[in-house]
Amino acid sequence: MAIAQLADILTLRNDVFKAYLFWSAVLVLKMLAMSWLTAVQRVATNTFANAEDCFRRKDKVKYDEARVERVRRAHRNDMENILPFFIIGFLYVLTDPSKFLAINLFRIVAFGRLIHTLVYAVVCVPQPARALSFAVAHLSTAYMAYHVLLYAS
Amino acid sequence: MAIAQLADILTLRNDVFKAYLFWSAVLVLKMLAMSWLTAVQRVATNTFANAEDCFRRKDKVKYDEARVERVRRAHRNDMENILPFFIIGFLYVLTDPSKFLAINLFRIVAFGRLIHTLVYAVVCVPQPARALSFAVAHLSTAYMAYHVLLYAS
Amino acid sequence: MAIAQLADILTLRNDVFKAYLFWSAVLVLKMLAMSWLTAVQRVATNTFANAEDCFRRKDKVKYDEARVERVRRAHRNDMENILPFFIIGFLYVLTDPSKFLAINLFRIVAFGRLIHTLVYAVVCVPQPARALSFAVAHLSTAYMAYHVLLYAS
């Protein structure tokens, strides 16, 4: 990368970096929203993780409430998949990849993870909805890592 | 971003980047310390997660020891909130934001998360101590994501 | 950092950045593989986390199957340690550290975490195998955070 190249990569004039910024911000907001979704389910089921969180007489400490745990599994799955995407997506941008491929990979990851949350934690949809949305985002992220690995080899 | 601008952003002469570096390093160390805090509670309560970790006669495999699980919940909450901050904070720095706002948002996230750990996993303080420390860091991170989203739109 | 310096850092001509790219990509792929390792154990033990995942008559929803939970603990430990490394490793590269030290720290983190997975989730090896592999990666990451902290102070 020459001087001009790096500055040409980390700029809004580079559509790949712009798409990465946009979809990363969307996915950060989506992940943060999982905390609120958990809170909604906790209040709705009067189920809390700590004694100091129980204010109402019917509130109880409970770790196996199905509706709460379902959201928490979706949230953990986000951490397992979206957080590695954030870093490898950025490193992938730095390799100056094909514009068409990169932008569409970012879209696939973003839509895959948005749909994953929807069918896992909002409305429970039968398989293979969750498996497919997981797989397309997972494999796209793995491809970026593979691309970065080859680039640095 | 012109060439000079990018180099002007990712430099210690940029107080925003300097604050991001400083508080990110503090929060990485804080997160790593959670592993040690968990270990201290495991040894203190003779509670371990694997058979191969039990060396003393009184050690046992147990997954519901309150003191251990409280630290693990605090640690998981760190992953849910601090890890997204790391990436969106960096992308926010790249948007060349207002110096005053950015530096104070980083401070709010850092102090919010330090206090969150303190009142959750070190000394158990009644609510709303934990809820407030969570909320200020959470909302500051969400604002950065919103700012990056607008910037890239 | 002068203009030339930043462009000299984020380039394949910089062996430190090249090593960071390479080992980060390896560790992203390793982390993603944990999902598949979990799936293998779920199918092998007919143990699933959701009712909609049970297709065969013998499949059941169960949250305490030892082989599945062991892989999930290894995966969570990856998130606790590798995800903070990704960000602090990148910031450490930006501080233009000693080439010899940086490249070897990246190798230690990578080998530490690869061995950690091997002895935790693939073949169960007696302690201190897991404790040592955890500690070398953990302390190397903490050193990078300490270095970044001093750099930004």
XYZ file of C-alpha atoms in Angstrom:
459
model
C 0.000 0.000 0.000
C 1.445 3.349 -0.980
C 0.639 6.476 1.016
C -2.107 7.506 -1.384
C -3.584 4.021 -1.331
C -4.185 3.873 2.431
C -5.830 7.298 2.387
C -7.851 6.151 -0.635
C -9.065 3.120 1.325
C -10.137 4.701 4.622
C -12.310 7.366 3.032
C -16.006 7.739 2.214
C -14.958 7.972 -1.457
C -14.194 4.246 -1.139
C -17.565 2.499 -1.431
C -16.211 -0.605 0.305
C -15.196 1.333 3.437
C -18.460 3.262 3.336
C -20.473 0.019 3.207
C -18.372 -1.428 6.046
C -19.012 1.680 8.204
C -22.739 1.633 7.456
C -23.382 -2.060 8.118
C -21.082 -2.171 11.146
C -23.014 0.693 12.722
C -26.295 -1.108 11.953
C -25.017 -4.313 13.543
C -23.691 -2.512 16.644
C -27.142 -0.971 17.158
C -28.760 -4.380 16.569
C -26.487 -5.998 19.168
C -27.128 -3.251 21.711
C -30.876 -3.708 21.147
C -30.552 -7.312 22.391
C -30.031 -5.952 25.923
C -33.366 -4.137 25.714
C -35.075 -7.194 24.257
C -33.748 -9.204 27.214
C -35.010 -6.552 29.629
C -38.470 -6.598 28.017
C -38.657 -10.395 28.423
C -37.399 -10.184 32.015
C -40.076 -7.667 32.962
C -42.779 -9.563 31.042
C -41.943 -12.831 32.812
C -40.962 -11.282 36.204
C -37.648 -13.105 35.883
C -34.386 -11.526 36.951
C -30.773 -12.584 37.338
C -30.062 -10.833 40.631
C -31.870 -10.355 43.931
C -31.267 -6.578 43.781
C -33.206 -6.411 40.474
C -36.465 -7.702 41.995
C -38.668 -4.744 42.918
C -42.189 -6.102 42.577
C -43.633 -8.796 44.822
C -43.964 -11.226 41.873
C -40.375 -10.694 40.641
C -38.082 -13.663 41.175
C -34.514 -14.756 40.523
C -34.699 -17.479 37.872
C -32.209 -18.704 35.273
C -34.340 -21.007 33.126
C -37.237 -18.868 31.932
C -37.653 -19.974 28.302
C -38.459 -16.567 26.780
C -35.550 -14.836 28.515
C -33.046 -17.595 27.731
C -34.038 -17.634 24.058
C -33.107 -13.954 23.707
C -29.893 -14.545 25.637
C -28.913 -17.405 23.309
C -29.532 -15.146 20.308
C -27.415 -12.444 21.968
C -24.571 -14.867 22.657
C -24.747 -16.091 19.076
C -24.358 -12.463 17.983
C -21.209 -12.150 20.074
C -19.826 -15.368 18.585
C -20.412 -14.192 15.020
C -20.807 -10.409 14.730
C -17.863 -9.436 16.943
C -15.336 -11.434 14.835
C -16.946 -9.913 11.711
C -16.263 -6.385 12.985
C -12.504 -6.940 13.106
C -12.063 -9.179 10.067
C -14.375 -6.956 8.008
C -12.131 -3.976 8.788
C -8.951 -5.912 7.948
C -10.641 -7.130 4.757
C -11.330 -3.486 3.795
C -7.610 -2.750 4.322
C -6.728 -5.443 1.734
C -8.548 -3.316 -0.901
C -10.828 -6.149 -2.093
C -13.111 -6.308 -5.134
C -15.779 -3.653 -4.625
C -18.694 -5.781 -5.855
C -17.780 -8.812 -3.751
C -16.973 -6.868 -0.582
C -20.129 -4.752 -0.539
C -22.311 -7.794 -1.112
C -20.517 -9.813 1.558
C -21.182 -7.014 4.065
C -24.846 -6.965 3.024
C -25.100 -10.753 3.381
C -23.596 -10.647 6.873
C -25.884 -7.792 7.926
C -29.098 -9.253 6.509
C -28.151 -12.747 7.700
C -27.701 -11.521 11.259
C -30.809 -9.303 11.224
C -32.907 -12.252 10.022
C -31.190 -14.560 12.540
C -32.324 -12.305 15.389
C -35.815 -11.989 13.952
C -36.433 -15.731 13.577
C -34.632 -16.670 16.820
C -35.608 -14.060 19.377
C -38.585 -12.098 18.052
C -40.882 -14.521 16.245
C -39.927 -18.176 16.493
C -39.815 -19.502 12.912
C -39.266 -23.235 12.160
C -35.894 -24.388 10.860
C -34.085 -24.043 8.493
C -34.760 -20.276 8.795
C -32.285 -19.793 11.634
C -29.738 -22.282 10.297
C -29.676 -20.615 6.875
C -29.426 -17.054 8.181
C -26.625 -18.197 10.505
C -24.781 -20.023 7.726
C -24.717 -17.255 5.110
C -23.310 -14.719 7.591
C -20.908 -17.273 9.106
C -19.516 -18.418 5.748
C -19.181 -14.840 4.454
C -17.165 -13.938 7.548
C -15.037 -17.067 7.112
C -14.375 -16.104 3.486
C -13.122 -12.654 4.573
C -10.780 -14.303 7.087
C -9.532 -16.676 4.374
C -8.948 -13.704 2.028
C -6.990 -11.803 4.714
C -4.980 -14.962 5.474
C -3.943 -15.348 1.817
C -3.202 -11.616 1.548
C -0.835 -11.746 4.535
C 0.870 -15.003 3.561
C -10.734 12.472 4.080
C -7.650 13.790 2.319
C -4.290 12.080 2.787
C -3.211 14.583 5.412
C -6.506 14.192 7.244
C -6.207 10.452 7.843
C -2.656 10.859 9.131
C -3.904 13.753 11.272
C -6.573 11.515 12.777
C -4.576 8.398 13.686
C -1.873 10.268 15.588
C -1.226 11.161 19.223
C -1.477 14.817 18.175
C -5.217 14.115 17.794
C -6.625 14.255 21.312
C -9.661 12.196 20.272
C -7.527 9.279 19.057
C -5.291 9.615 22.113
C -8.318 9.410 24.442
C -9.663 6.421 22.503
C -6.301 4.605 22.812
C -6.049 5.367 26.517
C -9.563 4.342 27.538
C -9.598 1.297 25.260
C -6.408 0.038 26.877
C -7.924 0.646 30.331
C -11.074 -1.274 29.380
C -9.107 -4.182 27.867
C -7.178 -4.494 31.148
C -10.439 -4.249 33.106
C -12.009 -7.020 31.014
C -8.959 -9.271 31.364
C -9.100 -8.726 35.134
C -12.561 -10.340 35.176
C -10.904 -13.716 34.504
C -8.799 -13.281 37.617
C -11.795 -12.146 39.649
C -13.625 -15.284 38.527
C -10.615 -17.418 39.504
C -10.477 -15.790 42.955
C -14.163 -16.580 43.533
C -13.729 -20.153 42.246
C -10.854 -20.800 44.663
C -12.659 -19.059 47.544
C -15.796 -21.162 47.047
C -14.027 -24.392 45.894
C -16.194 -24.300 42.794
C -14.835 -25.217 39.370
C -16.235 -25.755 35.890
C -14.209 -28.857 35.004
C -13.229 -32.060 36.753
C -9.569 -31.534 35.779
C -9.533 -28.218 37.682
C -10.335 -29.808 41.058
C -7.082 -30.417 42.932
C -8.108 -30.182 46.575
C -10.400 -32.692 48.291
C -13.057 -30.007 48.873
C -13.040 -28.763 45.251
C -16.144 -29.621 43.264
C -17.667 -29.116 39.827
C -20.603 -26.757 40.279
C -22.336 -24.312 37.936
C -24.616 -22.387 40.281
C -22.343 -20.956 42.955
C -23.764 -17.454 43.490
C -20.468 -15.587 43.972
C -18.878 -17.155 40.883
C -21.937 -16.686 38.681
C -22.265 -13.023 39.673
C -18.746 -12.298 38.378
C -19.453 -14.303 35.222
C -22.620 -12.305 34.553
C -20.633 -9.074 34.952
C -18.001 -10.459 32.566
C -20.616 -11.425 29.979
C -22.178 -7.981 30.284
C -18.736 -6.536 29.542
C -18.529 -8.601 26.367
C -22.001 -7.469 25.324
C -21.148 -3.795 25.790
C -17.396 -3.110 25.809
C -16.514 -5.241 22.771
C -18.953 -3.376 20.461
C -17.613 -0.098 21.913
C -14.058 -1.003 20.888
C -14.972 -1.215 17.189
C -17.558 1.568 16.997
C -15.337 3.866 19.073
C -12.527 3.391 16.543
C -14.852 3.990 13.565
C -16.215 7.057 15.381
C -12.636 8.388 15.701
C -12.232 7.913 11.930
C -15.240 10.209 11.335
C -13.236 13.057 12.921
C -15.934 13.980 15.479
C -16.172 17.001 17.777
C -13.225 16.781 20.173
C -15.172 17.806 23.272
C -18.042 15.401 22.671
C -15.868 12.447 21.652
C -13.452 12.645 24.576
C -16.306 12.923 27.058
C -18.213 10.041 25.481
C -15.113 7.843 25.849
C -14.804 8.915 29.497
C -18.487 8.170 30.130
C -18.171 4.690 28.608
C -15.008 3.965 30.591
C -16.283 5.246 33.942
C -19.693 3.699 33.351
C -18.178 0.267 32.772
C -15.668 0.583 35.646
C -18.480 1.478 38.031
C -20.688 -1.280 36.555
C -18.053 -3.872 37.446
C -17.534 -2.374 40.882
C -21.206 -2.377 41.893
C -21.982 -5.717 40.183
C -19.032 -7.984 40.871
C -16.935 -6.425 43.645
C -19.304 -4.863 46.173
C -22.988 -5.495 45.602
C -24.690 -2.080 45.636
C -28.510 -1.721 45.471
C -30.110 -0.577 42.246
C -30.204 1.798 40.411
C -26.377 1.895 40.707
C -25.848 -0.899 38.185
C -28.711 0.143 35.896
C -27.418 3.716 35.677
C -23.772 2.784 35.061
C -24.964 0.340 32.383
C -27.247 2.896 30.749
C -24.777 5.781 30.413
C -22.164 3.574 28.740
C -24.774 1.784 26.619
C -26.392 4.988 25.350
C -23.016 6.633 24.654
C -22.011 3.636 22.544
C -25.357 3.725 20.741
C -24.849 7.425 19.997
C -21.456 6.701 18.405
C -23.064 4.003 16.231
C -25.814 6.449 15.237
C -23.180 9.075 14.363
C -21.215 6.586 12.212
C -24.462 5.496 10.528
C -25.325 9.071 9.563
C -21.742 9.730 8.451
C -21.794 6.729 6.090
C -25.310 7.345 4.729
C 3.043 9.779 13.489
C 3.876 11.624 10.297
C 1.948 10.913 7.104
C 4.613 8.574 5.802
C 4.721 6.751 9.128
C 1.056 5.753 9.198
C 1.242 4.484 5.615
C 4.453 2.661 6.551
C 2.659 0.960 9.438
C -0.527 -0.272 7.758
C 1.256 -2.004 4.875
C 2.452 -5.528 4.125
C 5.983 -4.107 4.013
C 5.617 -3.752 7.812
C 6.252 -7.241 9.190
C 4.417 -6.391 12.426
C 1.185 -5.513 10.598
C 1.604 -8.534 8.327
C 1.948 -10.841 11.353
C -1.076 -9.203 12.989
C -3.166 -9.731 9.835
C -2.061 -13.340 9.495
C -2.621 -14.430 13.096
C -5.865 -12.474 13.448
C -7.268 -14.244 10.394
C -6.151 -17.606 11.834
C -7.840 -16.831 15.161
C -11.073 -15.639 13.504
C -11.242 -18.947 11.600
C -10.473 -20.833 14.822
C -13.262 -19.037 16.667
C -15.754 -19.632 13.858
C -14.818 -23.323 13.939
C -16.063 -23.504 17.541
C -19.643 -23.207 16.236
C -19.103 -26.285 14.083
C -17.456 -28.151 16.945
C -20.504 -27.357 19.090
C -22.825 -28.563 16.314
C -20.858 -31.830 16.001
C -21.225 -32.453 19.747
C -24.919 -31.551 19.671
C -25.624 -34.043 16.880
C -23.412 -36.718 18.483
C -25.228 -36.408 21.821
C -28.722 -35.618 20.374
C -28.718 -32.509 22.542
C -30.119 -29.207 21.292
C -30.867 -25.787 22.745
C -34.228 -25.224 21.059
C -37.335 -27.307 20.398
C -37.279 -26.308 16.702
C -33.789 -27.873 16.327
C -34.938 -31.384 17.277
C -35.658 -33.338 14.097
C -34.951 -36.925 15.078
C -37.022 -38.883 17.586
C -34.044 -39.164 19.976
C -33.188 -35.429 19.833
C -33.935 -33.531 23.027
C -33.631 -30.039 24.503
C -30.962 -30.223 27.190
C -28.612 -27.640 28.676
C -26.252 -29.759 30.753
C -24.775 -32.291 28.339
C -21.112 -32.444 29.399
C -19.539 -32.743 25.921
C -21.584 -29.859 24.514
C -21.040 -27.593 27.510
C -17.272 -28.191 27.458
C -17.054 -26.859 23.884
C -19.298 -23.928 24.802
C -17.059 -23.022 27.759
C -14.026 -23.102 25.455
C -15.904 -20.891 22.985
C -16.864 -18.388 25.686
C -13.267 -18.331 26.900
C -12.254 -17.468 23.315
C -14.648 -14.527 23.336
C -13.278 -13.343 26.675
C -9.688 -13.438 25.454
C -9.386 -13.414 21.655
C -11.899 -10.620 20.997
C -10.049 -8.110 23.240
C -6.779 -9.226 21.571
C -8.143 -8.321 18.130
C -8.642 -4.673 19.074
C -5.655 -4.160 21.352
C -3.376 -6.021 18.903
C -4.408 -3.574 16.179
C -3.874 -0.533 18.425
C -0.514 -2.006 19.478
C 0.475 -2.220 15.779
C -0.416 1.484 15.433
C 2.089 2.338 18.204
C 4.864 1.025 15.918
C 6.309 -1.389 18.498
C 9.570 -3.359 18.427
C 9.297 -5.786 15.509
C 10.828 -8.758 17.327
C 8.671 -8.387 20.422
C 5.419 -7.697 18.565
C 5.672 -10.611 16.136
C 6.496 -13.024 18.933
C 3.667 -11.737 21.129
C 1.231 -12.349 18.264
C 2.626 -15.870 17.841
C 2.330 -16.553 21.571
C -1.301 -15.400 21.623
C -2.135 -17.467 18.539
C -0.389 -20.667 19.667
C -1.650 -20.203 23.228
C -5.249 -19.995 22.065
C -4.909 -22.832 19.521
C -3.482 -25.102 22.238
C -6.135 -23.893 24.707
C -8.879 -25.072 22.342
C -7.097 -28.340 21.672
C -6.637 -29.307 25.323
C -10.033 -27.940 26.433
C -12.504 -28.893 23.727
C -10.876 -31.504 21.497
C -8.840 -33.842 23.674
C -9.154 -33.302 27.404
C -5.594 -32.978 28.754
C -4.881 -32.750 32.515
C -3.918 -29.395 34.005
C -1.748 -27.317 33.855
C -2.005 -27.647 30.049
C -5.073 -25.425 29.801
C -3.990 -23.025 32.551
C -0.597 -22.457 30.895
C -1.951 -21.970 27.376
C -4.528 -19.541 28.809
C -1.940 -17.637 30.828
C 0.638 -17.030 28.080
C -2.002 -15.606 25.693
C -3.718 -13.655 28.482
C -0.520 -12.054 29.770
C 0.704 -11.220 26.256
C -2.578 -9.445 25.555
C -2.341 -7.615 28.887
C 1.203 -6.494 28.006
C -0.046 -5.010 24.715
C -2.767 -3.114 26.585
C -0.168 -1.844 29.084
C 2.078 -0.734 26.200
C -0.816 1.129 24.504
C -1.735 2.718 27.846
C 1.800 4.068 28.348
C 1.961 5.204 24.721
C -1.240 7.248 25.082
C -0.411 8.691 28.525
